[in-house]
PDB file of C-alpha atoms and ligand atoms in Angstrom:
ATOM      1  CA  MET A   9      -0.010   0.039  -0.030  1.00  0.00           C
ATOM      2  CA  ILE A  10       1.127   3.478  -0.799  1.00  0.00           C
ATOM      3  CA  LYS A  11       1.218   5.888   2.030  1.00  0.00           C
ATOM      4  CA  ILE A  12       1.235   9.727   1.774  1.00  0.00           C
ATOM      5  CA  ALA A  13       2.825  11.889   4.372  1.00  0.00           C
ATOM      6  CA  PRO A  14       2.279  15.529   3.907  1.00  0.00           C
ATOM      7  CA  SER A  15       5.222  17.777   5.011  1.00  0.00           C
ATOM      8  CA  ILE A  16       3.900  20.631   7.204  1.00  0.00           C
ATOM      9  CA  LEU A  17       7.051  22.525   6.171  1.00  0.00           C
ATOM     10  CA  SER A  18       4.880  23.914   3.276  1.00  0.00           C
ATOM     11  CA  ALA A  19       2.102  24.737   5.624  1.00  0.00           C
ATOM     12  CA  ASP A  20       1.258  28.209   7.174  1.00  0.00           C
ATOM     13  CA  PHE A  21       2.906  27.908  10.698  1.00  0.00           C
ATOM     14  CA  ALA A  22       0.351  30.675  11.859  1.00  0.00           C
ATOM     15  CA  ASN A  23      -2.414  28.384  11.015  1.00  0.00           C
ATOM     16  CA  LEU A  24      -0.971  25.086  11.750  1.00  0.00           C
ATOM     17  CA  ALA A  25      -3.961  23.539  13.261  1.00  0.00           C
ATOM     18  CA  ARG A  26      -6.150  24.448  10.202  1.00  0.00           C
ATOM     19  CA  ASP A  27      -3.462  23.169   7.789  1.00  0.00           C
ATOM     20  CA  ILE A  28      -3.086  19.873   9.692  1.00  0.00           C
ATOM     21  CA  GLN A  29      -6.821  19.352   9.584  1.00  0.00           C
ATOM     22  CA  ALA A  30      -6.690  20.033   5.797  1.00  0.00           C
ATOM     23  CA  VAL A  31      -4.448  16.890   5.296  1.00  0.00           C
ATOM     24  CA  SER A  32      -6.417  14.525   7.544  1.00  0.00           C
ATOM     25  CA  SER A  33      -7.151  12.187   4.738  1.00  0.00           C
ATOM     26  CA  ALA A  34      -3.248  11.339   4.430  1.00  0.00           C
ATOM     27  CA  ASP A  35      -1.646   8.403   6.206  1.00  0.00           C
ATOM     28  CA  CYS A  36       0.684  10.247   8.542  1.00  0.00           C
ATOM     29  CA  LEU A  37       2.098  13.767   9.032  1.00  0.00           C
ATOM     30  CA  HIS A  38       5.685  14.484   8.254  1.00  0.00           C
ATOM     31  CA  VAL A  39       7.325  17.044  10.664  1.00  0.00           C
ATOM     32  CA  ASP A  40      10.817  18.509   9.475  1.00  0.00           C
ATOM     33  CA  VAL A  41      13.020  19.440  12.387  1.00  0.00           C
ATOM     34  CA  MET A  42      16.172  21.532  11.463  1.00  0.00           C
ATOM     35  CA  ASP A  43      18.738  22.943  13.528  1.00  0.00           C
ATOM     36  CA  GLY A  44      20.707  25.317  11.303  1.00  0.00           C
ATOM     37  CA  ALA A  45      23.823  23.243  11.587  1.00  0.00           C
ATOM     38  CA  PHE A  46      23.215  19.954  10.030  1.00  0.00           C
ATOM     39  CA  VAL A  47      21.131  21.787   7.426  1.00  0.00           C
ATOM     40  CA  PRO A  48      21.320  25.569   6.687  1.00  0.00           C
ATOM     41  CA  ASN A  49      17.614  26.087   7.866  1.00  0.00           C
ATOM     42  CA  ILE A  50      15.825  26.310  11.214  1.00  0.00           C
ATOM     43  CA  THR A  51      12.346  25.042  11.385  1.00  0.00           C
ATOM     44  CA  ILE A  52      10.360  23.240  14.307  1.00  0.00           C
ATOM     45  CA  GLY A  53      11.421  22.135  17.853  1.00  0.00           C
ATOM     46  CA  VAL A  54      10.066  19.988  20.672  1.00  0.00           C
ATOM     47  CA  PRO A  55       7.373  22.419  21.968  1.00  0.00           C
ATOM     48  CA  VAL A  56       5.957  22.797  18.420  1.00  0.00           C
ATOM     49  CA  VAL A  57       5.842  18.839  18.200  1.00  0.00           C
ATOM     50  CA  GLN A  58       4.081  18.789  21.608  1.00  0.00           C
ATOM     51  CA  SER A  59       1.456  21.339  20.441  1.00  0.00           C
ATOM     52  CA  ILE A  60       0.948  19.184  16.945  1.00  0.00           C
ATOM     53  CA  ARG A  61       0.392  16.145  19.332  1.00  0.00           C
ATOM     54  CA  ARG A  62      -2.363  17.931  21.208  1.00  0.00           C
ATOM     55  CA  CYS A  63      -4.168  18.972  18.001  1.00  0.00           C
ATOM     56  CA  THR A  64      -4.219  15.716  15.946  1.00  0.00           C
ATOM     57  CA  GLY A  65      -4.347  11.913  16.221  1.00  0.00           C
ATOM     58  CA  MET A  66      -2.379  11.432  13.016  1.00  0.00           C
ATOM     59  CA  PHE A  67       0.680   9.438  13.095  1.00  0.00           C
ATOM     60  CA  LEU A  68       3.642  11.825  13.637  1.00  0.00           C
ATOM     61  CA  ASP A  69       6.621  10.998  11.284  1.00  0.00           C
ATOM     62  CA  VAL A  70       9.247  13.323  12.711  1.00  0.00           C
ATOM     63  CA  HIS A  71      12.321  13.847  10.383  1.00  0.00           C
ATOM     64  CA  LEU A  72      15.428  15.041  12.562  1.00  0.00           C
ATOM     65  CA  MET A  73      17.650  16.988  10.445  1.00  0.00           C
ATOM     66  CA  ILE A  74      19.935  17.735  13.395  1.00  0.00           C
ATOM     67  CA  ASP A  75      23.631  17.011  14.362  1.00  0.00           C
ATOM     68  CA  LYS A  76      24.078  14.462  17.134  1.00  0.00           C
ATOM     69  CA  PRO A  77      20.429  13.484  17.299  1.00  0.00           C
ATOM     70  CA  ALA A  78      20.905  11.060  20.200  1.00  0.00           C
ATOM     71  CA  ARG A  79      20.851  14.149  22.445  1.00  0.00           C
ATOM     72  CA  TYR A  80      17.142  14.796  21.509  1.00  0.00           C
ATOM     73  CA  ILE A  81      15.454  11.442  21.005  1.00  0.00           C
ATOM     74  CA  GLU A  82      13.965  11.202  24.362  1.00  0.00           C
ATOM     75  CA  ALA A  83      12.629  14.713  24.199  1.00  0.00           C
ATOM     76  CA  PHE A  84      11.001  14.341  20.817  1.00  0.00           C
ATOM     77  CA  ALA A  85       9.484  10.831  21.957  1.00  0.00           C
ATOM     78  CA  LYS A  86       8.087  12.449  25.051  1.00  0.00           C
ATOM     79  CA  ALA A  87       6.618  15.337  23.005  1.00  0.00           C
ATOM     80  CA  GLY A  88       4.566  12.574  21.155  1.00  0.00           C
ATOM     81  CA  ALA A  89       6.499  11.596  18.037  1.00  0.00           C
ATOM     82  CA  ASP A  90       5.319   8.114  16.769  1.00  0.00           C
ATOM     83  CA  LEU A  91       8.467   7.681  14.519  1.00  0.00           C
ATOM     84  CA  LEU A  92      11.842   9.421  14.353  1.00  0.00           C
ATOM     85  CA  SER A  93      14.269   9.554  11.506  1.00  0.00           C
ATOM     86  CA  VAL A  94      18.061  10.196  12.392  1.00  0.00           C
ATOM     87  CA  HIS A  95      20.451  10.916   9.493  1.00  0.00           C
ATOM     88  CA  LEU A  96      23.369   8.537   9.149  1.00  0.00           C
ATOM     89  CA  GLU A  97      25.601  11.612   8.359  1.00  0.00           C
ATOM     90  CA  ALA A  98      24.672  13.227  11.593  1.00  0.00           C
ATOM     91  CA  ASP A  99      26.991  11.381  13.958  1.00  0.00           C
ATOM     92  CA  HIS A 100      29.408   8.528  14.195  1.00  0.00           C
ATOM     93  CA  PRO A 101      27.961   5.083  13.842  1.00  0.00           C
ATOM     94  CA  ALA A 102      28.127   4.117  17.477  1.00  0.00           C
ATOM     95  CA  ARG A 103      26.069   7.236  18.361  1.00  0.00           C
ATOM     96  CA  ILE A 104      23.507   6.427  15.551  1.00  0.00           C
ATOM     97  CA  ALA A 105      23.154   3.030  17.202  1.00  0.00           C
ATOM     98  CA  GLU A 106      22.725   4.698  20.413  1.00  0.00           C
ATOM     99  CA  ALA A 107      19.879   7.043  19.030  1.00  0.00           C
ATOM    100  CA  LEU A 108      18.177   3.965  17.733  1.00  0.00           C
ATOM    101  CA  ARG A 109      18.404   2.105  21.120  1.00  0.00           C
ATOM    102  CA  ILE A 110      17.043   5.185  22.966  1.00  0.00           C
ATOM    103  CA  MET A 111      14.131   5.081  20.491  1.00  0.00           C
ATOM    104  CA  GLY A 112      13.567   1.534  21.371  1.00  0.00           C
ATOM    105  CA  ASP A 113      13.446   2.404  25.144  1.00  0.00           C
ATOM    106  CA  CYS A 114      10.955   5.271  24.576  1.00  0.00           C
ATOM    107  CA  GLY A 115       8.659   3.012  22.348  1.00  0.00           C
ATOM    108  CA  VAL A 116       8.854   5.065  19.217  1.00  0.00           C
ATOM    109  CA  LYS A 117       9.442   3.673  15.776  1.00  0.00           C
ATOM    110  CA  LYS A 118      13.017   3.763  14.343  1.00  0.00           C
ATOM    111  CA  ALA A 119      14.106   5.198  11.166  1.00  0.00           C
ATOM    112  CA  VAL A 120      17.394   6.185   9.545  1.00  0.00           C
ATOM    113  CA  ALA A 121      17.614   8.909   6.804  1.00  0.00           C
ATOM    114  CA  LEU A 122      20.113   9.090   4.008  1.00  0.00           C
ATOM    115  CA  ARG A 123      21.409  12.429   2.262  1.00  0.00           C
ATOM    116  CA  PRO A 124      21.727  12.101  -1.669  1.00  0.00           C
ATOM    117  CA  ILE A 125      25.482  11.547  -1.049  1.00  0.00           C
ATOM    118  CA  THR A 126      25.143   8.574   1.230  1.00  0.00           C
ATOM    119  CA  ARG A 127      25.371   5.071  -0.418  1.00  0.00           C
ATOM    120  CA  ALA A 128      22.492   2.602  -0.020  1.00  0.00           C
ATOM    121  CA  GLU A 129      24.870  -0.034   1.890  1.00  0.00           C
ATOM    122  CA  ALA A 130      25.090   2.454   4.700  1.00  0.00           C
ATOM    123  CA  VAL A 131      21.792   1.071   6.199  1.00  0.00           C
ATOM    124  CA  LEU A 132      23.152  -2.414   6.452  1.00  0.00           C
ATOM    125  CA  PRO A 133      24.539  -2.285  10.103  1.00  0.00           C
ATOM    126  CA  TYR A 134      20.933  -1.238  11.285  1.00  0.00           C
ATOM    127  CA  ILE A 135      18.418  -2.654   8.902  1.00  0.00           C
ATOM    128  CA  GLN A 136      17.144  -5.517  10.843  1.00  0.00           C
ATOM    129  CA  GLU A 137      15.977  -3.116  13.714  1.00  0.00           C
ATOM    130  CA  LEU A 138      14.575  -0.477  11.518  1.00  0.00           C
ATOM    131  CA  ASP A 139      10.847   0.220  10.874  1.00  0.00           C
ATOM    132  CA  MET A 140      11.588   2.804   7.973  1.00  0.00           C
ATOM    133  CA  VAL A 141      14.541   3.847   5.805  1.00  0.00           C
ATOM    134  CA  LEU A 142      14.221   7.415   4.394  1.00  0.00           C
ATOM    135  CA  VAL A 143      15.940   8.121   1.134  1.00  0.00           C
ATOM    136  CA  MET A 144      16.217  11.935   0.458  1.00  0.00           C
ATOM    137  CA  THR A 145      15.462  13.010  -3.095  1.00  0.00           C
ATOM    138  CA  VAL A 146      16.598  16.517  -2.672  1.00  0.00           C
ATOM    139  CA  GLU A 147      19.526  17.940  -0.421  1.00  0.00           C
ATOM    140  CA  PRO A 148      17.732  18.251   2.865  1.00  0.00           C
ATOM    141  CA  GLY A 149      17.021  21.893   4.161  1.00  0.00           C
ATOM    142  CA  PHE A 150      14.188  23.330   2.253  1.00  0.00           C
ATOM    143  CA  GLY A 151      10.838  22.508   0.561  1.00  0.00           C
ATOM    144  CA  GLY A 152      10.016  23.062  -3.010  1.00  0.00           C
ATOM    145  CA  GLN A 153      13.261  21.783  -4.634  1.00  0.00           C
ATOM    146  CA  LYS A 154      13.740  19.783  -7.862  1.00  0.00           C
ATOM    147  CA  PHE A 155      13.631  16.000  -7.618  1.00  0.00           C
ATOM    148  CA  MET A 156      17.018  14.363  -8.078  1.00  0.00           C
ATOM    149  CA  GLU A 157      16.563  11.593 -10.549  1.00  0.00           C
ATOM    150  CA  ASP A 158      19.857  10.068  -9.624  1.00  0.00           C
ATOM    151  CA  GLN A 159      18.367   8.964  -6.313  1.00  0.00           C
ATOM    152  CA  LEU A 160      16.154   6.407  -8.207  1.00  0.00           C
ATOM    153  CA  ASP A 161      19.254   4.044  -8.123  1.00  0.00           C
ATOM    154  CA  THR A 162      19.591   4.376  -4.308  1.00  0.00           C
ATOM    155  CA  ILE A 163      15.885   3.872  -3.822  1.00  0.00           C
ATOM    156  CA  HIS A 164      16.261   0.485  -5.794  1.00  0.00           C
ATOM    157  CA  GLN A 165      19.307  -0.553  -3.942  1.00  0.00           C
ATOM    158  CA  VAL A 166      17.599   0.148  -0.574  1.00  0.00           C
ATOM    159  CA  ARG A 167      14.492  -1.747  -1.635  1.00  0.00           C
ATOM    160  CA  ALA A 168      16.818  -4.804  -2.404  1.00  0.00           C
ATOM    161  CA  ILE A 169      18.400  -4.587   0.939  1.00  0.00           C
ATOM    162  CA  ILE A 170      14.886  -4.280   2.695  1.00  0.00           C
ATOM    163  CA  ASP A 171      13.425  -7.175   0.791  1.00  0.00           C
ATOM    164  CA  ARG A 172      16.578  -9.351   1.758  1.00  0.00           C
ATOM    165  CA  HIS A 173      17.063  -8.416   5.284  1.00  0.00           C
ATOM    166  CA  ASN A 174      13.727  -6.927   6.717  1.00  0.00           C
ATOM    167  CA  PRO A 175      10.866  -6.952   4.460  1.00  0.00           C
ATOM    168  CA  ALA A 176       8.514  -5.336   6.977  1.00  0.00           C
ATOM    169  CA  CYS A 177      10.516  -2.248   6.889  1.00  0.00           C
ATOM    170  CA  GLU A 178       9.076   0.789   5.023  1.00  0.00           C
ATOM    171  CA  LEU A 179      10.915   2.866   2.353  1.00  0.00           C
ATOM    172  CA  GLU A 180      10.055   6.637   2.552  1.00  0.00           C
ATOM    173  CA  VAL A 181      11.190   9.211  -0.060  1.00  0.00           C
ATOM    174  CA  ASP A 182      11.291  12.832   0.555  1.00  0.00           C
ATOM    175  CA  GLY A 183      11.905  15.819  -1.679  1.00  0.00           C
ATOM    176  CA  GLY A 184      10.270  16.989  -5.117  1.00  0.00           C
ATOM    177  CA  ILE A 185       7.571  14.381  -5.004  1.00  0.00           C
ATOM    178  CA  ALA A 186       4.626  15.543  -7.305  1.00  0.00           C
ATOM    179  CA  PRO A 187       2.401  13.781  -9.726  1.00  0.00           C
ATOM    180  CA  GLY A 188       5.233  13.492 -12.218  1.00  0.00           C
ATOM    181  CA  THR A 189       7.795  12.037 -10.022  1.00  0.00           C
ATOM    182  CA  ALA A 190       5.677   9.719  -7.653  1.00  0.00           C
ATOM    183  CA  PRO A 191       5.150   6.862 -10.192  1.00  0.00           C
ATOM    184  CA  LEU A 192       9.001   6.835 -10.657  1.00  0.00           C
ATOM    185  CA  VAL A 193       9.746   6.530  -6.983  1.00  0.00           C
ATOM    186  CA  ILE A 194       6.986   3.932  -6.468  1.00  0.00           C
ATOM    187  CA  GLU A 195       8.258   1.802  -9.373  1.00  0.00           C
ATOM    188  CA  ALA A 196      11.719   1.940  -7.803  1.00  0.00           C
ATOM    189  CA  GLY A 197      10.343   0.572  -4.543  1.00  0.00           C
ATOM    190  CA  ALA A 198       9.201   3.433  -2.343  1.00  0.00           C
ATOM    191  CA  ASN A 199       6.011   2.918  -0.388  1.00  0.00           C
ATOM    192  CA  VAL A 200       5.715   6.085   1.770  1.00  0.00           C
ATOM    193  CA  LEU A 201       5.820   9.425  -0.105  1.00  0.00           C
ATOM    194  CA  VAL A 202       6.504  12.708   1.688  1.00  0.00           C
ATOM    195  CA  ALA A 203       5.012  15.719  -0.167  1.00  0.00           C
ATOM    196  CA  GLY A 204       5.175  19.252   0.960  1.00  0.00           C
ATOM    197  CA  SER A 205       4.517  21.756  -1.976  1.00  0.00           C
ATOM    198  CA  ALA A 206       2.629  19.224  -4.055  1.00  0.00           C
ATOM    199  CA  VAL A 207       0.065  18.839  -1.303  1.00  0.00           C
ATOM    200  CA  TYR A 208      -0.101  22.486   0.282  1.00  0.00           C
ATOM    201  CA  GLY A 209       0.270  24.106  -3.055  1.00  0.00           C
ATOM    202  CA  ALA A 210      -2.732  22.355  -4.511  1.00  0.00           C
ATOM    203  CA  ASP A 211      -6.226  23.967  -4.790  1.00  0.00           C
ATOM    204  CA  ASP A 212      -7.835  20.637  -3.975  1.00  0.00           C
ATOM    205  CA  ILE A 213      -5.686  19.115  -1.145  1.00  0.00           C
ATOM    206  CA  PRO A 214      -7.558  16.025  -0.466  1.00  0.00           C
ATOM    207  CA  GLY A 215      -7.536  15.603  -4.313  1.00  0.00           C
ATOM    208  CA  ALA A 216      -3.822  16.098  -4.533  1.00  0.00           C
ATOM    209  CA  ILE A 217      -3.247  13.429  -1.688  1.00  0.00           C
ATOM    210  CA  ALA A 218      -5.553  10.887  -3.464  1.00  0.00           C
ATOM    211  CA  ALA A 219      -3.824  11.524  -6.779  1.00  0.00           C
ATOM    212  CA  LEU A 220      -0.420  10.985  -5.253  1.00  0.00           C
ATOM    213  CA  ARG A 221      -1.607   7.742  -3.622  1.00  0.00           C
ATOM    214  CA  GLY A 222      -3.098   6.356  -6.792  1.00  0.00           C
ATOM    215  CA  SER A 223       0.017   7.274  -8.934  1.00  0.00           C
ATOM    216  CA  HIS A 224       1.044   3.594  -9.413  1.00  0.00           C
ATOM    217  CA  ARG A 225      -2.248   2.618 -10.699  1.00  0.00           C
ATOM    218  CA  ARG A 226      -2.067   5.253 -13.585  1.00  0.00           C
ATOM    219  CA  MET A 227       1.564   3.791 -14.351  1.00  0.00           C
ATOM    220  CA  ARG A 228       0.144   0.328 -15.410  1.00  0.00           C
TER     221      ARG A 228
HETATM  222  C1  DX5 B 381      13.424  18.944   3.012  1.00  0.00           C
HETATM  223  C2  DX5 B 381      12.285  18.327   3.787  1.00  0.00           C
HETATM  224  C3  DX5 B 381      11.277  17.833   3.130  1.00  0.00           C
HETATM  225  C4  DX5 B 381      10.350  19.008   2.399  1.00  0.00           C
HETATM  226  C5  DX5 B 381       9.821  18.302   1.132  1.00  0.00           C
HETATM  227  O1  DX5 B 381      14.624  18.978   3.601  1.00  0.00           O
HETATM  228  O2  DX5 B 381      12.819  17.167   4.413  1.00  0.00           O
HETATM  229  O3  DX5 B 381      10.254  17.111   3.995  1.00  0.00           O
HETATM  230  O4  DX5 B 381       9.493  19.536   3.156  1.00  0.00           O
HETATM  231  O5  DX5 B 381       9.185  19.358   0.343  1.00  0.00           O
HETATM  232  P1  DX5 B 381       8.754  19.106  -1.134  1.00  0.00           P
HETATM  233  O6  DX5 B 381       7.867  18.034  -1.119  1.00  0.00           O
HETATM  234  O7  DX5 B 381       8.245  20.630  -1.369  1.00  0.00           O
HETATM  235  O8  DX5 B 381       9.975  19.011  -1.950  1.00  0.00           O
HETATM  236 ZN1   ZN B 382      11.522  15.703   5.481  1.00  0.00          ZN
END
């Protein structure tokens, strides 16, 4: 099943409750946390995740684009995240393993995220314990960027690793996902599609979510 995860980075932060309600037909809510160090942008922190948790029952998929994320796992879990993604480039392997261990202790689902420069094999040390792998299809930091077609190879490779080692693990893609690119990433093996501008920029938001979800059917 294809799942759609609208990214609230493209929402109006002064009307966040309204804009979260607008995507309630989606499968989960994608929350982009940026620290101004791992990426050149600053967005959402722990108190905002706490407020989001109070205003929706949607599954919260929290994408941590922060350095040394192990420091903040417990705080985001307590704030109400259902799943946390940490970037493999954000710390040493032992500290990434530690971040995943804390997620397990806190009872949140575990994901690792890959910048475009990172090879698919980098997930191998962690794959058996993951609930999701997130493959970036743009350089993390900003919404509204152009989809990087080169990343289709990485998606294919991560799909093969998942099928071999942990078939229950989900494969999420993030960046530049729109009606034109969704069929490509689905064909390459993704099953969770993050979309910011393609959802919030649409006149008919539920229609845009349904269209992205049905992208693979149009392909055949
Ligand atoms: C980018 C973020 C994305 C972003 C996607 O660093 O991780 O989640 O919101 O935005 P679009 O769908 O507009 O590319
Ligand atoms: Zn994201």
